[in-house]
Amino acid sequence: MMLSAPGSSGNGGSVPDSDSDSADWQTHAAWLRSELVRHNIAYYVFDQPTVPDAQYDKLFGELQALETAHPELINAESPTQRVGAAPLGQFSQVTHSVPMLSLNNGFNEADIIAFDRRAKEALAQNASPSRQEIEYATELKFDGLAINLRYEHGVFTQAATRGDGATGEDVTRNIRTVRAIPLRLQTSTPPALIDIRGEVLMYKADFVRLNARQRAAGQKEFANPRNAAAGSLRQLDSRITAQRALRFFAYGIGALDGAELPRSHSALLDWYSSMGVPVCNERNTCGGAVGLLEYFHYIGQKRAQLPYDIDGVVYKVNALAEQQKLGFVSRAPRFALAHKFPAEEALTVVLEIEVQVGRTGAITPVARLAPVFVGGVTVTNATLHNEDEVNRKDIRIGDTVIARRAGDVIPEVVAYVPEQRPQDARRFVMPTNCPVCGSSIVRLEDEAIARCSGGWIKCAAQRKGGLQHFASRRAMDIEGLGDQLIDQLVDRHIITTAADLYKLGLTALAVLDRMADKSARNVLDALEKSKSTTLARFVYALGIRHVGEATAKALASHFGTLDALMQASEAQLLEVADVGPVVANSITQFFADPLNIELIAQLRAAGVQWAENNVAETSPRPLLGRIFVLTGSMPTLTRDVAAAMIEAAGGKVAGSVSKKTSVVVAGADAGSKLVKAQELGIAIMDEAALLHLLKQPYFE
Ligand code: D41
């Protein structure tokens, strides 16, 4: 549906200066505003953009031009008024009309079970004894800043930080610039007054973009998205806030006047969402402590994929009447509990900065740290990535630093604490020679990484790295051939190349430390088993620079045989999707090296083999161009096998559902991906249907 208005032919803001038809301009401005608000809500509340950015910008430009020509059309709610204003001298104080409480924390199962039991006991006094489990609302614990948004008769009037819970700072001007926060509630029956509470945060991708911008402008970078959000929100100059991509998720309520309180927390959040207030959709309800712990583990699995940082989950007794009965003790409600993940960041001291040599000779500075418990484990080493990164972050030996370990990612040093820098803190100096083989270290002009020039022939560190990669789970998957075993084999000159692995016998292994007869046999069995592999794994295992798992798969399915790949020219390599000039060059260089040819010949002679697909280029590829998403567990196929079958038929397998997805294959316990597929109207299949599709005549 398109309303027509004068000059709305889409010519981007050509506005006549006559105001003879000002009522029409008024209508047109109102239409543009409502369109912009509608797109904003689709984007920030429902996570489903309705128009491309360029279209939004065009509408925005049209409104701006219209308002410039007719300033009388401007009103405070116009999306054009989110640009910020001249700096304040200081923030004024706001006293919250209902105090902003804090959350009690739980750290383990026992804490959660105790929380549920206390709530049950407290409520049982008032309720029928027959009640079983308490219903809880479960949600994420965002790592941002708590804030109160006041709306009077549906219009945004004030925003205040939590402060000490009783009084906070007035950040109204800053919040006006946050596009995720509506300037008017989308309802025809707004309450006379409502205080909406929630968290202001920054998405991880926006944080990375912001830091890149700060760096380019020679400005201070932020240590994490939380600090970036805090720094942006507490800006005295709201024009700066306007340039920061802040988000908001609502999770609570303060004062409410002139409307009835919903019956439950989940209904409250639904109400917010219906009024255009962003609410995170990663929320649920469940019963009892078992349900709470299930949610905790479910979110724990999902955490790394979320676009924003969370530091735990929050449980709230769902019925607001029950919340009221439970009340609070010393400023924290008894009806809610934050179940925290182990901290991902902790302070510790840099004892030394050394360098590590990787399989491609890459020299990585590594901080040796005073042991610190972070992300659930004790960390003693953290990567500093490269020389420029050490200098940019200005990390020195002796500094107190923030160490971070998120999920299974390698621990890293985020930043140092300036106030705690000792007088004798020492700068890191990049060595000129490889600490392992003594060859010179070189750094090409346009590269961030310095490398040992020794190559694997001279450098034991590169040999070890190459062998570790070869044996790794996603490459040749040689179980039991761990890093320590490889270190010993290389240090004692028992092996040099991957081909030597297949010449190992019991006697060679038995002389090694911590190698019982049984484990030696297991390693030999694993080596034997690894000989039957796939072309993609083998290509990946070779450790060609720039050829990761996905590229190896693409190469294997494109060329079908190793010989075809080895003989491919750069031009032929460029025909493979995802292969660019740098990768193509790296592959041809690899296969031009006689040592690599010799290695491959030896591996094949040792019995390493895979099913070659000589017909790759001529066989029908009926799923070409179709994108599949696999979700849930299937009765017989593993994910990897199903994916391989789809890829063999020319299809692609993607990790998340989008408009581009052709088919979602859903097994048991399929979750949000299935829901999203249904919402987007994407075809859904089970395993049987997939197998049926793959058995069609053109597949044989
Ligand atoms: O995501 C959060 N950080 C979060 C914070 C949340 N999901 N729920 C919260 N609920 C409350 C109550 C129950 C008191 C309304 C909170 C907070 N409070 C909170 N944040 C900072 C202090 C308190």
XYZ file of C-alpha atoms and ligand atoms in Angstrom:
723
model
C 0.000 0.000 0.000
C 1.396 3.372 -1.002
C -0.149 6.647 0.003
C 0.296 9.199 -2.687
C 1.382 12.637 -1.698
C 2.542 15.644 -3.642
C 5.971 15.097 -5.096
C 6.193 11.569 -3.758
C 7.399 10.233 -7.067
C 10.534 9.106 -5.280
C 12.858 11.789 -6.617
C 14.631 12.037 -3.299
C 13.528 15.286 -1.811
C 12.859 17.850 -4.501
C 10.618 20.135 -2.550
C 9.001 23.222 -4.036
C 9.252 26.242 -1.766
C 5.653 27.315 -2.162
C 3.626 26.533 0.915
C 0.284 26.954 -0.724
C -0.391 23.279 -0.223
C 1.113 23.001 3.273
C -1.592 20.615 4.461
C -0.447 18.186 1.791
C 3.167 18.588 2.857
C 2.084 17.953 6.405
C 0.434 14.711 5.250
C 3.481 13.735 3.267
C 5.858 14.382 6.177
C 3.608 12.326 8.444
C 3.602 9.502 5.898
C 7.398 9.558 5.579
C 7.753 9.486 9.372
C 5.376 6.590 9.733
C 7.240 4.659 7.034
C 10.580 5.328 8.740
C 9.170 4.288 12.112
C 7.676 1.148 10.566
C 11.035 0.162 9.028
C 12.816 0.943 12.298
C 10.513 -1.361 14.221
C 10.868 -4.149 11.672
C 14.631 -3.811 12.006
C 15.126 -3.288 15.731
C 12.141 -5.052 17.252
C 11.516 -7.935 14.876
C 14.993 -8.357 13.455
C 13.445 -8.560 9.982
C 14.451 -5.619 7.819
C 11.668 -4.583 5.438
C 13.751 -2.396 3.129
C 17.396 -2.136 2.125
C 19.408 0.539 3.933
C 19.553 2.623 0.766
C 15.757 2.803 0.601
C 15.602 3.852 4.248
C 18.228 6.510 3.623
C 16.264 7.787 0.639
C 13.071 8.193 2.646
C 15.105 9.819 5.395
C 16.687 12.244 2.926
C 13.269 13.112 1.542
C 11.953 13.899 5.008
C 15.026 15.969 5.837
C 14.645 18.007 2.648
C 10.971 18.515 3.335
C 11.654 19.671 6.879
C 14.403 22.018 5.716
C 12.052 23.650 3.245
C 9.200 23.718 5.757
C 10.719 23.960 9.253
C 7.234 24.295 10.719
C 6.736 20.587 9.869
C 9.480 19.484 12.290
C 8.401 17.877 15.515
C 10.415 16.322 18.317
C 9.362 12.808 17.350
C 10.616 13.037 13.804
C 13.291 10.434 12.999
C 15.372 13.335 11.693
C 15.663 14.711 15.209
C 17.901 11.874 16.386
C 21.129 13.659 15.516
C 22.128 14.883 18.956
C 22.548 18.364 20.342
C 25.284 20.617 21.703
C 27.271 19.173 24.616
C 26.050 19.403 28.188
C 28.273 20.623 31.017
C 27.159 17.700 33.146
C 24.266 15.291 33.512
C 21.517 16.201 35.941
C 20.319 13.712 38.525
C 17.044 11.825 38.281
C 15.371 10.186 41.243
C 13.674 6.966 40.147
C 10.041 6.962 41.194
C 10.308 3.216 41.799
C 13.858 2.175 42.781
C 15.784 0.081 40.266
C 16.580 -3.106 42.140
C 19.613 -5.267 41.574
C 19.746 -8.990 40.870
C 20.966 -11.741 43.137
C 23.497 -14.034 41.496
C 23.724 -17.816 41.301
C 26.797 -19.645 40.032
C 26.013 -23.352 40.134
C 23.231 -25.917 40.176
C 22.963 -25.856 43.942
C 22.292 -22.102 43.883
C 19.532 -22.594 41.322
C 17.902 -25.441 43.189
C 17.991 -23.408 46.394
C 16.451 -20.399 44.620
C 13.588 -22.543 43.301
C 13.046 -24.167 46.700
C 12.917 -20.842 48.541
C 10.424 -19.448 46.023
C 8.301 -22.597 46.296
C 8.289 -22.493 50.080
C 7.443 -18.810 50.202
C 4.585 -19.213 47.731
C 3.197 -22.447 49.172
C 2.101 -20.546 52.269
C -0.335 -18.593 50.142
C -1.247 -21.036 47.438
C -2.943 -24.364 47.233
C -0.633 -27.119 48.471
C -1.301 -29.069 45.300
C 0.753 -26.744 43.121
C 3.639 -28.477 41.449
C 6.380 -26.511 39.785
C 6.669 -22.745 39.679
C 6.441 -21.231 36.228
C 9.455 -19.111 35.402
C 10.208 -16.662 32.638
C 13.762 -17.186 31.398
C 15.787 -14.592 29.526
C 19.319 -13.502 28.744
C 21.478 -11.440 31.035
C 22.779 -8.763 28.713
C 26.183 -7.304 29.451
C 25.215 -3.668 29.028
C 23.846 -0.851 31.148
C 20.525 -0.790 32.946
C 18.346 2.153 32.037
C 14.889 3.565 32.715
C 12.824 4.980 29.829
C 9.846 7.132 30.723
C 6.901 7.511 28.348
C 4.064 9.915 29.119
C 0.890 9.350 27.123
C 2.952 7.271 24.765
C 5.651 9.899 24.161
C 9.250 9.363 25.231
C 10.082 12.042 27.797
C 13.036 10.946 29.877
C 15.824 8.399 30.145
C 17.946 7.815 33.224
C 20.791 5.458 34.030
C 20.337 3.116 36.965
C 22.974 4.879 39.060
C 22.831 3.559 42.586
C 19.291 2.303 42.044
C 17.688 5.286 43.785
C 19.068 8.093 41.596
C 20.677 8.003 38.194
C 21.832 10.425 35.516
C 19.559 12.072 32.992
C 20.650 10.753 29.586
C 17.493 11.747 27.714
C 19.316 13.621 24.946
C 21.588 10.668 24.304
C 18.794 8.133 24.286
C 16.845 10.236 21.770
C 19.591 9.411 19.268
C 19.245 5.642 19.715
C 17.240 4.414 16.743
C 16.313 1.169 18.469
C 14.335 3.107 21.062
C 10.925 4.376 19.911
C 10.158 8.053 20.458
C 6.476 7.138 20.665
C 4.828 3.896 21.732
C 2.904 2.200 18.943
C -0.470 1.958 20.602
C -3.711 3.883 20.480
C -4.168 3.394 24.235
C -0.871 4.334 25.857
C -0.644 4.499 29.648
C -0.551 8.006 31.129
C 2.899 7.108 32.423
C 5.132 4.084 32.130
C 8.742 3.488 33.139
C 10.183 0.820 30.857
C 13.375 -0.747 32.109
C 15.978 -2.611 30.174
C 19.549 -2.764 29.010
C 21.429 -0.568 26.561
C 24.126 -2.518 24.760
C 26.257 -2.656 21.646
C 26.319 -5.577 19.215
C 29.705 -7.248 18.831
C 29.928 -6.415 15.112
C 29.134 -2.753 15.787
C 31.806 -2.732 18.492
C 34.400 -4.044 16.035
C 33.352 -1.417 13.474
C 33.482 1.328 16.094
C 36.980 0.361 17.197
C 38.162 0.292 13.589
C 36.771 3.808 13.178
C 38.358 4.979 16.427
C 41.687 3.534 15.362
C 41.531 5.203 11.949
C 40.763 8.509 13.663
C 43.584 8.027 16.173
C 41.083 7.862 19.019
C 40.961 5.609 22.028
C 39.635 2.090 21.401
C 37.245 0.331 23.755
C 38.169 -2.882 25.554
C 34.781 -4.571 25.006
C 31.241 -3.868 23.783
C 30.075 -3.071 27.316
C 32.649 -0.315 27.763
C 31.830 0.981 24.291
C 28.118 1.106 25.178
C 28.847 2.802 28.503
C 31.190 5.324 26.913
C 28.628 6.093 24.226
C 25.696 6.443 26.594
C 27.564 8.632 29.060
C 28.628 11.141 26.416
C 28.030 14.756 27.294
C 27.946 15.402 23.550
C 24.911 13.565 22.226
C 26.078 14.132 18.642
C 28.726 11.520 19.392
C 26.166 9.125 20.845
C 24.173 9.566 17.627
C 27.054 7.999 15.701
C 27.249 4.938 17.931
C 25.134 1.905 17.136
C 23.440 1.348 20.475
C 20.692 -1.215 21.029
C 18.111 -1.717 23.708
C 16.226 -4.703 25.128
C 13.419 -4.227 27.674
C 13.100 -6.568 30.676
C 11.286 -4.751 33.454
C 8.852 -2.113 34.562
C 8.914 0.719 37.090
C 6.066 3.170 37.570
C 2.818 2.539 35.669
C -0.177 4.865 35.577
C -3.382 4.574 33.614
C -3.062 1.018 32.387
C -3.453 -2.377 33.856
C -0.327 -4.384 34.644
C -0.164 -7.592 32.578
C -0.518 -10.821 34.534
C 2.917 -12.203 33.895
C 6.444 -11.169 33.021
C 6.173 -12.870 29.644
C 2.929 -10.989 28.926
C 4.658 -7.741 29.925
C 7.402 -8.364 27.370
C 4.822 -9.291 24.715
C 3.049 -6.027 25.457
C 6.305 -4.081 25.055
C 7.008 -5.784 21.785
C 3.503 -4.970 20.509
C 4.192 -1.293 21.265
C 7.381 -1.283 19.211
C 9.762 -1.612 22.164
C 12.601 -4.058 21.438
C 12.458 -7.243 23.486
C 14.932 -10.056 22.943
C 13.281 -13.107 21.363
C 15.701 -15.527 23.006
C 13.273 -15.850 25.933
C 11.049 -18.616 27.172
C 9.006 -19.959 30.065
C 9.584 -23.204 31.901
C 8.702 -25.112 35.048
C 10.884 -25.752 38.095
C 14.631 -25.909 38.619
C 15.040 -28.586 35.925
C 13.578 -26.255 33.322
C 15.853 -23.438 34.490
C 18.977 -25.558 34.197
C 17.915 -26.770 30.761
C 17.601 -23.177 29.592
C 21.007 -22.338 31.099
C 22.685 -25.136 29.137
C 20.773 -24.356 25.970
C 21.891 -20.724 26.081
C 25.429 -21.750 27.065
C 25.635 -23.645 23.763
C 24.247 -20.724 21.835
C 26.182 -17.988 23.531
C 29.056 -17.693 21.057
C 26.642 -17.318 18.128
C 24.676 -14.499 19.713
C 25.409 -11.113 18.128
C 25.866 -9.504 21.551
C 27.653 -10.352 24.808
C 25.746 -11.898 27.680
C 27.180 -12.822 31.066
C 24.478 -15.251 32.121
C 20.742 -15.828 32.062
C 18.004 -14.444 34.295
C 15.150 -16.392 35.861
C 11.992 -14.621 37.032
C 8.880 -16.050 38.628
C 6.472 -15.462 35.758
C 3.226 -14.445 37.523
C 3.476 -10.814 38.598
C 1.127 -11.471 41.513
C 3.552 -14.093 42.785
C 6.461 -11.731 42.221
C 4.709 -9.262 44.468
C 4.153 -11.880 47.156
C 7.819 -12.785 47.122
C 8.933 -9.175 47.491
C 12.599 -8.322 47.971
C 15.413 -8.388 50.482
C 18.032 -5.654 50.643
C 17.328 -4.191 47.219
C 17.241 -7.448 45.254
C 13.975 -9.190 44.445
C 13.397 -12.684 45.788
C 11.523 -13.572 42.601
C 14.520 -13.230 40.271
C 17.971 -14.730 39.976
C 20.854 -14.117 37.586
C 22.600 -17.390 36.750
C 26.048 -16.238 35.727
C 28.490 -17.882 33.367
C 32.048 -18.112 34.674
C 33.669 -14.694 34.105
C 35.261 -14.431 30.668
C 37.543 -11.597 31.636
C 39.880 -11.297 34.584
C 42.816 -9.163 35.674
C 46.288 -10.641 35.846
C 49.940 -9.678 35.322
C 52.107 -10.158 32.221
C 55.219 -11.998 33.421
C 56.909 -12.182 30.028
C 56.190 -11.817 26.332
C 57.632 -14.583 24.171
C 57.064 -15.599 20.589
C 55.610 -18.813 19.224
C 56.274 -20.223 15.771
C 53.283 -21.639 13.932
C 53.052 -24.215 11.171
C 53.375 -21.606 8.439
C 56.256 -19.969 10.301
C 53.993 -17.199 11.596
C 55.557 -15.597 14.654
C 52.962 -14.889 17.333
C 53.801 -12.901 20.451
C 52.377 -14.703 23.475
C 51.947 -13.237 26.941
C 52.987 -15.508 29.812
C 50.549 -14.627 32.573
C 50.341 -15.091 36.299
C 47.793 -17.935 36.481
C 44.225 -16.636 36.529
C 40.850 -18.378 36.544
C 38.844 -17.104 33.581
C 36.059 -18.578 31.449
C 36.032 -21.673 33.652
C 39.720 -22.630 33.353
C 43.102 -21.480 34.642
C 44.878 -19.479 31.977
C 48.663 -18.943 31.921
C 49.201 -17.906 28.286
C 47.329 -15.511 26.062
C 47.888 -14.539 22.476
C 48.850 -11.016 21.503
C 48.192 -11.838 17.803
C 51.069 -9.893 16.178
C 53.638 -7.171 16.658
C 51.357 -4.313 15.583
C 48.705 -5.487 18.014
C 51.174 -5.429 20.927
C 52.194 -1.892 20.022
C 48.659 -0.698 19.364
C 47.444 -2.022 22.700
C 50.739 -0.919 24.248
C 51.019 -4.054 26.363
C 54.290 -4.247 28.320
C 55.951 -6.844 30.483
C 54.917 -6.158 34.077
C 51.532 -4.673 33.112
C 48.313 -5.636 34.812
C 46.022 -6.653 31.953
C 42.505 -7.840 31.180
C 42.775 -11.453 30.024
C 39.821 -12.824 28.094
C 38.777 -16.368 27.308
C 35.443 -16.629 25.507
C 34.112 -20.132 24.918
C 36.757 -22.320 23.326
C 38.558 -19.415 21.742
C 42.283 -19.016 22.490
C 42.735 -16.660 25.458
C 43.802 -13.147 24.524
C 45.016 -9.988 26.192
C 42.415 -7.270 25.763
C 44.012 -4.198 27.314
C 46.325 -3.034 30.086
C 45.303 -1.076 33.164
C 47.126 2.277 32.951
C 46.845 3.056 36.679
C 48.703 -0.132 37.501
C 51.642 0.133 35.135
C 54.890 -0.263 37.126
C 57.815 2.110 36.517
C 59.965 -0.683 35.191
C 57.434 -2.109 32.718
C 59.367 -3.336 29.661
C 58.382 -3.074 26.014
C 58.266 -6.129 23.799
C 60.922 -6.326 21.089
C 60.312 -8.550 18.091
C 63.288 -10.932 17.744
C 65.196 -10.850 14.462
C 65.768 -14.608 14.434
C 63.503 -17.595 14.951
C 63.828 -18.778 18.556
C 63.528 -22.390 17.376
C 65.745 -22.689 14.280
C 67.652 -19.399 14.244
C 66.617 -18.497 10.693
C 65.907 -14.844 10.093
C 62.425 -13.540 10.744
C 60.938 -11.604 7.840
C 57.891 -9.460 7.582
C 56.611 -8.545 4.149
C 55.599 -4.945 3.738
C 51.878 -5.477 3.331
C 51.554 -8.244 5.918
C 50.769 -7.991 9.616
C 52.479 -11.298 10.323
C 56.223 -11.840 10.625
C 57.466 -15.294 9.647
C 60.403 -17.552 10.251
C 62.139 -17.958 6.892
C 63.432 -21.440 7.713
C 60.516 -23.422 6.278
C 59.680 -26.827 7.654
C 62.937 -28.375 6.527
C 64.949 -26.169 8.882
C 62.427 -25.244 11.525
C 61.243 -27.889 13.981
C 58.442 -25.615 15.189
C 56.963 -25.506 11.698
C 57.358 -29.260 11.330
C 55.522 -29.816 14.595
C 52.794 -27.375 13.659
C 52.331 -29.041 10.281
C 52.112 -32.490 11.869
C 49.643 -31.305 14.509
C 47.473 -29.897 11.778
C 47.769 -33.073 9.682
C 46.678 -35.234 12.635
C 43.906 -32.917 13.839
C 40.309 -34.038 14.074
C 39.036 -32.188 11.035
C 42.036 -33.221 8.935
C 43.268 -36.854 9.110
C 41.720 -37.351 12.555
C 44.521 -39.434 14.087
C 43.250 -40.002 17.587
C 45.871 -40.174 20.328
C 48.564 -38.433 18.295
C 48.649 -35.375 20.513
C 50.961 -32.376 20.617
C 53.278 -33.858 23.237
C 53.744 -37.047 21.277
C 54.504 -35.075 18.118
C 57.008 -32.915 20.051
C 58.885 -36.018 21.158
C 58.821 -37.643 17.727
C 60.223 -34.512 16.097
C 62.712 -33.637 18.850
C 64.172 -37.144 18.749
C 64.353 -36.999 14.968
C 62.149 -40.080 14.675
C 59.970 -38.395 12.087
C 60.280 -35.420 9.763
C 57.235 -35.480 7.528
C 53.662 -36.674 7.744
C 54.584 -39.655 5.564
C 56.999 -40.800 8.284
C 54.036 -41.199 10.641
C 52.867 -44.197 8.634
C 56.289 -45.836 8.986
C 56.094 -45.843 12.780
C 56.136 -49.198 14.523
C 55.665 -50.370 18.075
C 59.358 -50.262 18.880
C 59.756 -46.662 17.754
C 56.796 -45.558 19.867
C 57.620 -47.649 22.914
C 60.818 -45.705 23.658
C 58.893 -42.484 24.172
C 57.946 -41.015 27.546
C 54.509 -41.873 28.876
C 53.889 -44.337 26.069
C 52.625 -47.617 27.393
C 52.338 -50.558 25.060
C 48.563 -50.150 24.992
C 48.643 -46.474 23.996
C 51.276 -47.211 21.361
C 48.967 -49.810 19.849
C 46.086 -47.351 19.928
C 48.120 -44.767 18.039
C 49.057 -47.336 15.406
C 45.405 -48.352 15.061
C 44.383 -44.724 14.693
C 47.060 -44.218 12.044
C 45.806 -47.247 10.166
C 42.226 -46.025 10.386
C 43.171 -42.556 9.161
C 44.397 -44.014 5.868
C 40.816 -44.184 4.609
C 39.810 -40.597 4.295
C 38.130 -38.161 1.942
C 39.774 -35.994 -0.681
C 38.579 -32.862 1.110
C 40.149 -33.929 4.401
C 43.372 -34.888 2.684
C 43.628 -31.555 0.861
C 42.921 -29.735 4.123
C 45.487 -31.878 5.973
C 48.226 -30.838 3.542
C 48.174 -27.447 5.233
C 48.337 -25.361 2.064
C 48.332 -21.723 3.089
C 44.910 -20.068 2.825
C 43.217 -23.427 2.250
C 40.923 -23.971 5.208
C 38.300 -26.626 5.589
C 35.654 -24.933 3.460
C 38.065 -24.209 0.618
C 39.382 -27.779 0.746
C 35.828 -29.068 0.393
C 35.111 -26.737 -2.500
C 38.327 -27.825 -4.251
C 37.596 -31.516 -3.714
C 34.094 -31.323 -5.100
C 35.132 -29.107 -8.004
C 38.090 -31.161 -9.190
C 36.959 -34.585 -8.032
C 40.470 -36.069 -8.037
C 43.757 -35.068 -6.461
C 45.530 -35.251 -9.811
C 43.085 -32.820 -11.384
C 43.653 -30.431 -8.485
C 47.433 -30.783 -8.641
C 47.441 -29.998 -12.353
C 45.013 -27.108 -12.177
C 46.206 -23.742 -13.434
C 45.517 -20.555 -11.524
C 42.786 -19.723 -14.030
C 41.113 -23.083 -13.438
C 41.409 -22.647 -9.676
C 39.726 -19.277 -9.918
C 36.623 -21.016 -11.281
C 36.029 -22.500 -7.836
C 33.663 -20.478 -5.699
C 35.541 -18.814 -2.772
C 38.930 -19.118 -4.482
C 40.510 -15.751 -5.211
C 43.912 -14.850 -6.676
C 45.802 -15.154 -3.375
C 44.444 -18.632 -2.670
C 44.899 -19.784 -6.270
C 48.510 -18.628 -6.213
C 49.177 -20.340 -2.912
C 47.796 -23.639 -4.264
C 49.825 -23.621 -7.483
C 52.954 -22.724 -5.503
C 52.340 -25.606 -3.146
C 52.015 -28.133 -5.958
C 55.012 -26.676 -7.798
C 57.284 -27.663 -4.904
C 58.908 -31.061 -5.569
C 59.100 -31.739 -1.838
C 55.327 -31.537 -1.592
C 54.882 -33.805 -4.617
C 57.238 -36.295 -2.977
C 55.312 -36.099 0.311
C 52.011 -36.779 -1.437
C 53.519 -39.710 -3.337
C 54.814 -41.187 -0.085
C 51.486 -40.784 1.658
C 49.696 -42.536 -1.186
C 52.348 -45.270 -1.220
C 51.770 -45.724 2.523
C 48.135 -46.492 1.733
C 46.379 -43.180 2.332
C 43.336 -43.287 0.065
C 39.938 -41.827 -0.612
C 37.080 -42.365 -2.997
C 37.826 -40.296 -6.068
C 34.992 -38.835 -7.992
C 36.155 -38.822 -11.587
C 32.807 -37.734 -12.856
C 32.691 -34.581 -10.799
C 32.628 -32.284 -13.776
C 30.148 -34.253 -15.837
C 27.839 -35.786 -13.250
C 24.479 -34.094 -12.798
C 24.447 -31.694 -9.898
C 20.738 -31.199 -9.433
C 21.071 -29.315 -6.134
C 23.384 -26.704 -7.637
C 22.494 -23.266 -6.314
C 20.273 -24.638 -3.582
C 21.091 -23.796 0.018
C 20.239 -26.252 2.785
C 20.182 -25.708 6.529
C 20.375 -28.723 8.844
C 18.838 -28.496 12.299
C 18.002 -30.930 15.072
C 19.188 -34.529 15.180
C 18.228 -36.928 12.407
C 17.394 -40.574 13.051
C 20.236 -42.166 11.060
C 22.410 -39.543 9.354
C 24.944 -37.463 11.234
C 25.187 -33.812 10.282
C 28.499 -34.327 8.530
C 27.221 -37.190 6.413
C 24.014 -35.403 5.431
C 26.033 -32.315 4.552
C 28.466 -34.353 2.463
C 25.576 -35.942 0.542
C 24.012 -32.577 -0.177
C 27.326 -31.106 -1.248
C 28.058 -34.080 -3.486
C 24.828 -33.296 -5.298
C 25.939 -29.712 -5.814
C 24.012 -28.131 -2.947
C 25.407 -25.879 -0.248
C 24.945 -26.242 3.489
C 24.600 -23.045 5.509
C 24.569 -22.481 9.248
C 21.608 -20.173 9.571
C 18.222 -19.671 7.990
C 17.688 -16.616 5.813
C 15.565 -15.634 2.859
C 18.206 -17.273 0.658
C 17.686 -20.711 2.250
C 16.043 -23.213 -0.124
C 15.306 -26.080 2.273
C 15.523 -26.663 6.006
C 16.134 -30.292 6.954
C 14.722 -30.633 10.457
C 15.318 -33.518 12.836
C 14.199 -34.077 16.415
C 14.629 -31.134 18.830
C 14.783 -28.678 15.933
C 14.489 -25.248 17.490
C 14.591 -21.648 16.371
C 15.837 -22.452 12.857
C 12.696 -24.453 12.217
C 10.544 -21.652 13.568
C 12.338 -19.135 11.379
C 11.888 -21.382 8.332
C 8.171 -21.564 9.029
C 7.988 -17.814 9.421
C 9.796 -17.248 6.139
C 7.773 -19.920 4.353
C 10.834 -22.014 3.485
C 10.452 -25.664 2.459
C 10.970 -28.066 5.365
C 12.026 -31.726 5.024
C 12.790 -34.570 7.372
C 15.572 -37.094 6.881
C 13.362 -39.477 4.899
C 12.396 -36.738 2.457
C 16.035 -35.720 2.063
C 17.079 -39.306 1.346
C 14.217 -39.632 -1.089
C 15.332 -36.476 -2.888
C 18.894 -37.749 -3.082
C 17.676 -41.083 -4.493
C 15.935 -39.500 -7.454
C 17.065 -41.086 -10.739
C 19.369 -38.229 -11.669
C 21.425 -39.006 -8.614
C 22.392 -42.476 -9.696
O 19.772 -8.565 31.078
C 19.937 -8.039 32.180
N 21.112 -7.494 32.459
C 18.834 -7.979 33.169
C 18.976 -7.133 34.252
C 17.647 -8.721 33.019
N 17.460 -9.541 31.963
N 16.666 -8.620 33.946
C 16.781 -7.805 35.013
N 15.768 -7.732 35.900
C 15.851 -6.942 36.945
C 14.710 -6.881 37.879
C 14.168 -8.249 38.157
C 15.126 -6.256 39.176
C 13.628 -6.041 37.250
C 17.963 -7.023 35.205
C 18.000 -6.201 36.344
N 16.937 -6.169 37.191
C 19.126 -5.340 36.696
N 20.066 -4.901 35.897
C 20.909 -4.145 36.603
C 20.494 -4.094 37.852
C 19.361 -4.830 37.914
